[in-house]
Tab-separated table of C-alpha atoms in Angstrom:
chain	number	residue	atom	x	y	z
A	1	MET	CA	-0.104	0.185	0.005
A	2	THR	CA	0.871	3.818	-0.188
A	3	ALA	CA	0.225	6.685	1.495
A	4	PRO	CA	-1.394	9.762	-0.041
A	5	ASP	CA	1.042	12.555	-1.861
A	6	ALA	CA	3.734	10.048	-1.688
A	7	GLY	CA	7.522	10.648	-3.708
A	8	ARG	CA	10.820	10.478	-1.841
A	9	GLY	CA	10.901	8.168	1.217
A	10	ILE	CA	11.701	8.117	4.801
A	11	GLY	CA	14.431	5.735	6.003
A	12	ASP	CA	16.434	5.378	3.328
A	13	GLY	CA	19.625	5.693	4.284
A	14	GLU	CA	19.073	9.801	4.678
A	15	SER	CA	21.465	11.152	6.595
A	16	ALA	CA	19.376	13.304	8.922
A	17	ALA	CA	21.259	16.615	7.496
A	18	GLU	CA	20.079	15.265	4.202
A	19	ILE	CA	15.718	15.025	5.706
A	20	THR	CA	15.918	18.523	7.972
A	21	THR	CA	17.862	20.350	4.577
A	22	THR	CA	15.518	18.880	2.600
A	23	PHE	CA	12.975	19.692	4.697
A	24	VAL	CA	13.240	23.565	6.044
A	25	GLY	CA	10.321	25.054	5.133
A	26	LEU	CA	7.971	22.596	4.187
A	27	PRO	CA	4.962	23.530	3.682
A	28	ARG	CA	1.460	22.424	5.489
A	29	ASP	CA	0.438	19.800	3.836
A	30	SER	CA	3.507	17.988	6.122
A	31	PHE	CA	2.945	16.487	9.073
A	32	ARG	CA	6.561	16.584	11.775
A	33	ILE	CA	6.721	13.893	14.403
A	34	LEU	CA	9.629	15.478	16.686
A	35	HIS	CA	11.590	12.878	19.558
A	36	VAL	CA	13.670	14.460	21.526
A	37	SER	CA	15.548	12.722	24.957
A	38	THR	CA	19.080	14.102	26.780
A	39	GLY	CA	22.140	13.651	24.440
A	40	ASN	CA	19.865	12.322	21.334
A	41	VAL	CA	22.401	9.782	20.607
A	42	CYS	CA	20.233	7.220	22.578
A	43	ARG	CA	16.478	7.461	23.046
A	44	SER	CA	15.698	9.258	20.999
A	45	PRO	CA	17.218	7.856	17.496
A	46	ILE	CA	16.197	4.900	18.669
A	47	THR	CA	12.162	5.992	18.231
A	48	GLU	CA	12.957	7.767	15.451
A	49	ARG	CA	14.389	4.731	13.782
A	50	LEU	CA	12.003	2.722	14.925
A	51	THR	CA	9.248	4.514	13.681
A	52	ARG	CA	10.119	5.368	10.542
A	53	HIS	CA	11.051	1.546	9.653
A	54	TYR	CA	7.437	0.920	10.866
A	55	VAL	CA	5.868	3.788	9.296
A	56	LYS	CA	7.211	2.591	6.371
A	57	GLN	CA	5.886	-0.899	6.153
A	58	ARG	CA	2.505	0.408	6.714
A	59	LEU	CA	2.255	2.721	3.760
A	60	GLY	CA	5.687	1.546	1.754
A	61	ILE	CA	7.828	4.864	0.238
A	62	LEU	CA	6.366	7.967	1.852
A	63	GLY	CA	7.168	10.913	0.726
A	64	SER	CA	7.082	14.892	2.559
A	65	ALA	CA	3.714	14.020	4.188
A	66	LEU	CA	4.943	12.969	6.518
A	67	VAL	CA	8.779	13.487	8.768
A	68	VAL	CA	10.582	11.481	11.284
A	69	GLU	CA	13.300	14.165	13.687
A	70	SER	CA	14.881	13.394	16.788
A	71	ALA	CA	16.694	16.019	18.828
A	72	GLY	CA	17.887	15.767	22.466
A	73	THR	CA	18.122	18.513	25.521
A	74	TRP	CA	21.746	17.933	26.120
A	75	GLY	CA	22.569	16.890	22.380
A	76	HIS	CA	25.084	15.981	21.535
A	77	GLU	CA	25.817	18.219	18.429
A	78	GLY	CA	27.324	15.959	15.728
A	79	ALA	CA	27.237	13.217	17.487
A	80	PRO	CA	27.171	9.444	16.397
A	81	MET	CA	24.958	7.166	17.339
A	82	GLU	CA	25.461	4.800	19.838
A	83	SER	CA	26.476	0.882	19.170
A	84	HIS	CA	24.576	-0.224	21.349
A	85	ALA	CA	21.798	1.802	20.380
A	86	GLU	CA	22.238	1.288	16.145
A	87	GLN	CA	22.556	-2.381	17.396
A	88	VAL	CA	18.405	-2.719	18.483
A	89	LEU	CA	17.517	-1.449	15.515
A	90	ALA	CA	19.622	-3.615	14.278
A	91	ASP	CA	17.633	-6.363	16.289
A	92	PHE	CA	14.732	-5.383	14.302
A	93	GLY	CA	15.881	-4.747	11.607
A	94	ALA	CA	15.704	-1.293	11.057
A	95	ASP	CA	18.224	1.388	9.031
A	96	ALA	CA	20.519	3.564	11.816
A	97	SER	CA	22.813	4.634	8.930
A	98	GLY	CA	23.973	8.087	8.423
A	99	PHE	CA	22.684	9.366	11.914
A	100	VAL	CA	23.838	12.134	13.683
A	101	GLY	CA	22.860	14.483	16.753
A	102	ARG	CA	21.200	16.667	17.480
A	103	GLU	CA	20.403	19.888	20.276
A	104	LEU	CA	17.286	20.496	20.332
A	105	LEU	CA	17.153	23.801	19.229
A	106	ASP	CA	13.981	26.780	18.941
A	107	GLU	CA	13.320	25.996	15.177
A	108	HIS	CA	12.642	22.058	15.679
A	109	VAL	CA	9.934	22.687	18.359
A	110	ILE	CA	8.179	25.201	15.857
A	111	HIS	CA	8.429	23.403	13.108
A	112	ALA	CA	6.828	20.515	14.775
A	113	ASP	CA	3.394	19.235	14.923
A	114	LEU	CA	3.902	16.447	17.424
A	115	VAL	CA	7.045	16.061	20.189
A	116	LEU	CA	7.335	13.644	22.045
A	117	THR	CA	10.210	12.992	24.863
A	118	ALA	CA	11.373	9.752	26.323
A	119	THR	CA	10.185	11.089	30.483
A	120	ARG	CA	7.426	14.030	32.008
A	121	ASP	CA	11.349	16.162	32.566
A	122	HIS	CA	11.651	16.066	28.621
A	123	ARG	CA	8.054	17.187	28.183
A	124	ALA	CA	8.230	20.040	31.171
A	125	GLN	CA	11.373	20.672	28.649
A	126	VAL	CA	9.741	21.559	25.952
A	127	ILE	CA	6.818	23.253	27.153
A	128	SER	CA	9.170	25.822	28.580
A	129	MET	CA	10.428	26.744	25.193
A	130	GLY	CA	7.754	28.071	24.418
A	131	HIS	CA	5.984	28.035	21.195
A	132	SER	CA	2.182	27.043	21.824
A	133	ALA	CA	3.460	23.742	22.875
A	134	GLY	CA	2.060	22.162	24.754
A	135	LEU	CA	-1.092	20.752	23.450
A	136	ARG	CA	0.929	18.629	21.011
A	137	THR	CA	3.905	17.432	22.805
A	138	PHE	CA	3.456	14.264	24.662
A	139	THR	CA	5.528	11.473	26.380
A	140	LEU	CA	6.161	8.736	24.273
A	141	LYS	CA	4.001	6.432	26.486
A	142	GLU	CA	1.603	9.136	28.083
A	143	PHE	CA	0.684	9.203	23.574
A	144	THR	CA	0.471	5.699	22.863
A	145	ARG	CA	-2.512	5.951	26.549
A	146	LEU	CA	-3.794	8.154	24.594
A	147	VAL	CA	-4.120	7.352	21.218
A	148	LYS	CA	-4.958	3.597	22.567
A	149	ALA	CA	-8.511	5.155	23.970
A	150	ILE	CA	-9.526	6.916	20.585
A	151	ASP	CA	-12.227	5.645	18.353
A	152	PRO	CA	-9.955	4.711	15.038
A	153	ALA	CA	-13.204	4.838	13.779
A	154	THR	CA	-13.611	9.259	14.379
A	155	LEU	CA	-10.228	9.907	12.668
A	156	PRO	CA	-10.201	10.746	9.391
A	157	PRO	CA	-9.144	7.407	6.168
A	158	LEU	CA	-6.349	7.308	5.028
A	159	GLU	CA	-7.437	7.977	1.783
A	160	GLU	CA	-8.157	12.051	3.179
A	161	GLY	CA	-4.334	11.666	3.470
A	162	VAL	CA	-1.980	10.096	6.037
A	163	VAL	CA	-2.011	14.731	7.820
A	164	GLN	CA	-5.403	14.627	8.284
A	165	ARG	CA	-5.115	11.724	10.267
A	166	ALA	CA	-2.099	12.873	11.731
A	167	ARG	CA	-3.704	15.932	13.250
A	168	ALA	CA	-7.117	14.655	13.660
A	169	LEU	CA	-5.550	12.406	16.490
A	170	VAL	CA	-2.927	14.908	17.757
A	171	ARG	CA	-6.183	16.926	18.739
A	172	ALA	CA	-7.721	14.251	19.807
A	173	ALA	CA	-4.497	12.645	21.796
A	174	ALA	CA	-4.957	16.511	22.825
A	175	ALA	CA	-8.650	15.941	24.432
A	176	LEU	CA	-7.783	12.800	26.650
A	177	ARG	CA	-5.146	14.026	28.268
A	178	GLY	CA	-6.903	15.782	31.477
A	179	TRP	CA	-9.302	12.735	31.972
A	180	LEU	CA	-6.590	9.090	31.496
A	181	LEU	CA	-3.889	9.937	33.922
A	182	ALA	CA	-0.052	7.011	34.103
A	183	PRO	CA	-1.715	5.385	36.308
A	184	THR	CA	2.051	5.807	38.533
A	185	ALA	CA	4.779	8.778	38.305
A	186	GLU	CA	6.656	6.606	36.595
A	187	ALA	CA	4.476	4.800	33.588
A	188	ASP	CA	5.260	7.638	30.797
A	189	GLU	CA	8.712	7.037	31.747
A	190	VAL	CA	11.377	6.060	29.128
A	191	TYR	CA	14.634	5.379	31.848
A	192	ASP	CA	18.475	6.668	29.802
A	193	PRO	CA	20.475	3.255	28.929
A	194	TYR	CA	23.410	5.991	27.775
A	195	GLY	CA	26.590	4.089	29.915
A	196	ALA	CA	24.453	0.390	30.749
A	197	PRO	CA	25.519	-3.015	28.739
A	198	LEU	CA	23.637	-3.827	25.832
A	199	THR	CA	21.039	-5.772	27.862
A	200	PHE	CA	20.021	-3.398	28.713
A	201	PHE	CA	19.865	-1.294	25.700
A	202	ARG	CA	18.029	-4.091	24.251
A	203	SER	CA	15.633	-3.862	26.992
A	204	ILE	CA	14.418	-0.077	26.103
A	205	GLY	CA	13.977	-1.061	22.932
A	206	ASP	CA	11.025	-3.259	23.586
A	207	GLU	CA	10.055	-0.643	26.154
A	208	ILE	CA	9.888	1.687	22.739
A	209	HIS	CA	8.387	-0.727	20.569
A	210	GLN	CA	5.636	-1.962	22.474
A	211	ALA	CA	4.830	2.051	22.669
A	212	LEU	CA	4.844	2.738	19.080
A	213	ASP	CA	2.951	-0.435	17.447
A	214	PRO	CA	-0.353	0.837	18.577
A	215	VAL	CA	1.173	4.570	17.577
A	216	VAL	CA	2.104	3.714	13.837
A	217	THR	CA	-0.739	1.970	14.178
A	218	ALA	CA	-3.251	5.434	14.311
A	219	LEU	CA	-1.122	7.371	12.563
A	220	THR	CA	-1.638	5.339	9.056
A	221	GLY	CA	-4.575	3.094	10.154
A	222	VAL	CA	-2.639	0.087	8.542
A	223	PRO	CA	-1.902	-2.253	11.737
A	224	ALA	CA	1.573	-3.439	11.816
A	225	ARG	CA	1.945	-7.477	9.342
A	226	THR	CA	1.327	-10.561	11.795
A	227	GLY	CA	2.910	-13.859	11.643
């Protein structure tokens, strides 16, 4: 299945720098997802590349309609992804090539239609930057919880465009936020594996995978392949 407005694909080995350059000044018929962690070398790169991987699995080649990026609140500008993070992506069959770390800037938040953070602290830091980011910034696990409560039938069908569907999903999630609170303070956290052994990185990768699957299904209207 091919997405509306198909064109240049995501997750095809392009570097973060190439993608950023390509999509500067995007028209409003696009939708940007920004993943945020601390250093932008572990959690947010894994989440960025897994999101691209899963969207591409469901929709095939995507054009400029959907852009997936990442940055860090204390980002290691220009740094490569941690080797254990690369291994986690390889475990899932996702592409880790060409990644370059970025420090979170105002322009990243301004242009993002959805910001998904690793922790509540990251969410607070993004919101504190202003730019009316509050209604479009969630922790990843928070957004997953909200998305699971949204009836897919209330969202625009994919035939109307992935952008319209994605915008409607964010609005619906924001409307539910005050009604579906986390059961514990830790429930919305993805902990930092920096410096940890590969086994811990893999456990974090599994957490991210479990959180992303329903999100990508809701965004695309296409469930994950089984078997």
